[in-house]
C-alpha angles and dihedrals in degrees: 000000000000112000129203101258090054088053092056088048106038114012109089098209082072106038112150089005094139113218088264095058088040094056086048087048089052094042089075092034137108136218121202140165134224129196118234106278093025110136102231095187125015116212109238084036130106135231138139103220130120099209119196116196118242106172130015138359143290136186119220118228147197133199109230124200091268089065085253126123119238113202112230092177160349117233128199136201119301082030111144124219152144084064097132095055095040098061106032097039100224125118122293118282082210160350137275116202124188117242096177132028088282129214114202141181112202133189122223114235093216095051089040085057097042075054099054089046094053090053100248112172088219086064103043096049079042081067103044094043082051090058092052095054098050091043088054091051097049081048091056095033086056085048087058101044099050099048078048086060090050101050096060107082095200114104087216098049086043080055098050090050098051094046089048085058098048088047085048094055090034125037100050122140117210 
């Protein structure tokens, strides 16, 4: 079991959060538990919650054309997810499937905003640890895609996956 003191120390998401924001952090938290095989978060579904794993593992999981689920990942304990849900309200992009009897604390989304707007530091160093997670995803996910590119051999399908990446940087709506 993680204990608070650990998810101040090792868990990114909360990363130069002192005892006193993370208490604050944990105040408006939640704590929940999940039998091996429960599905946490459905893809298609909606929640605001930014979950950390406290105990177990999950595998993170996405619905292809065929109706199957691909994995995309594992994650541990002190593993962050649910983020980009959490803080651009739209479905989830995936599930998260429990491997292990699972322990969780979540944030509402709701109490995290009344936070922000009441200017809380936690919540504040919460955001900008968020950003680095996700920056440091989309780093890992152009990596991919590019060795993915490159892998390919055929000119055409080369072509395709370099003009998916430049669609990806610019053609965002925000």
């Amino acid at each position: 079991m993680i204990s608070t003191e650990e998810l101040i120390n090792d868990c990114v998401l909360f990363q130069s959060v002192t005892p006193a924001e993370m208490e604050e952090l944990l105040y408006y938290s939640e704590t929940e538990e999940f039998s091996e095989g429960a599905r946490i978060l459905d893809e298609g579904n909606s929640t605001r919650y930014l979950w950390v794993i406290k105990s177990g593992s999950c595998e993170v999981r996405k619905k292809l054309a065929n109706g199957s689920e691909q994995t995309l990942t594992k994650l541990s304990p002190l593993s962050v997810f649910g983020e980009m849900s959490f803080f651009k309200p739209a479905p989830h992009s995936a599930s998260v499937v429990a491997l292990s009897d699972v322990e969780v604390v979540r944030i509402p989304g709701r109490e995290f905003d009344q936070m922000l707007k009441d200017g809380a530091k936690g919540a504040q160093k919460v955001v900008f640890n968020t950003v680095r997670i996700m920056s440091d995803r989309l780093r890992m996910m152009d990596k991919w895609s590019a060795e993915m590119a490159e892998s390919c051999g055929s000119r055409t399908r080369n072509a395709e996956w370099h003009d998916f990446r430049s669609k990806l940087y610019s053609d965002w709506k925000f």
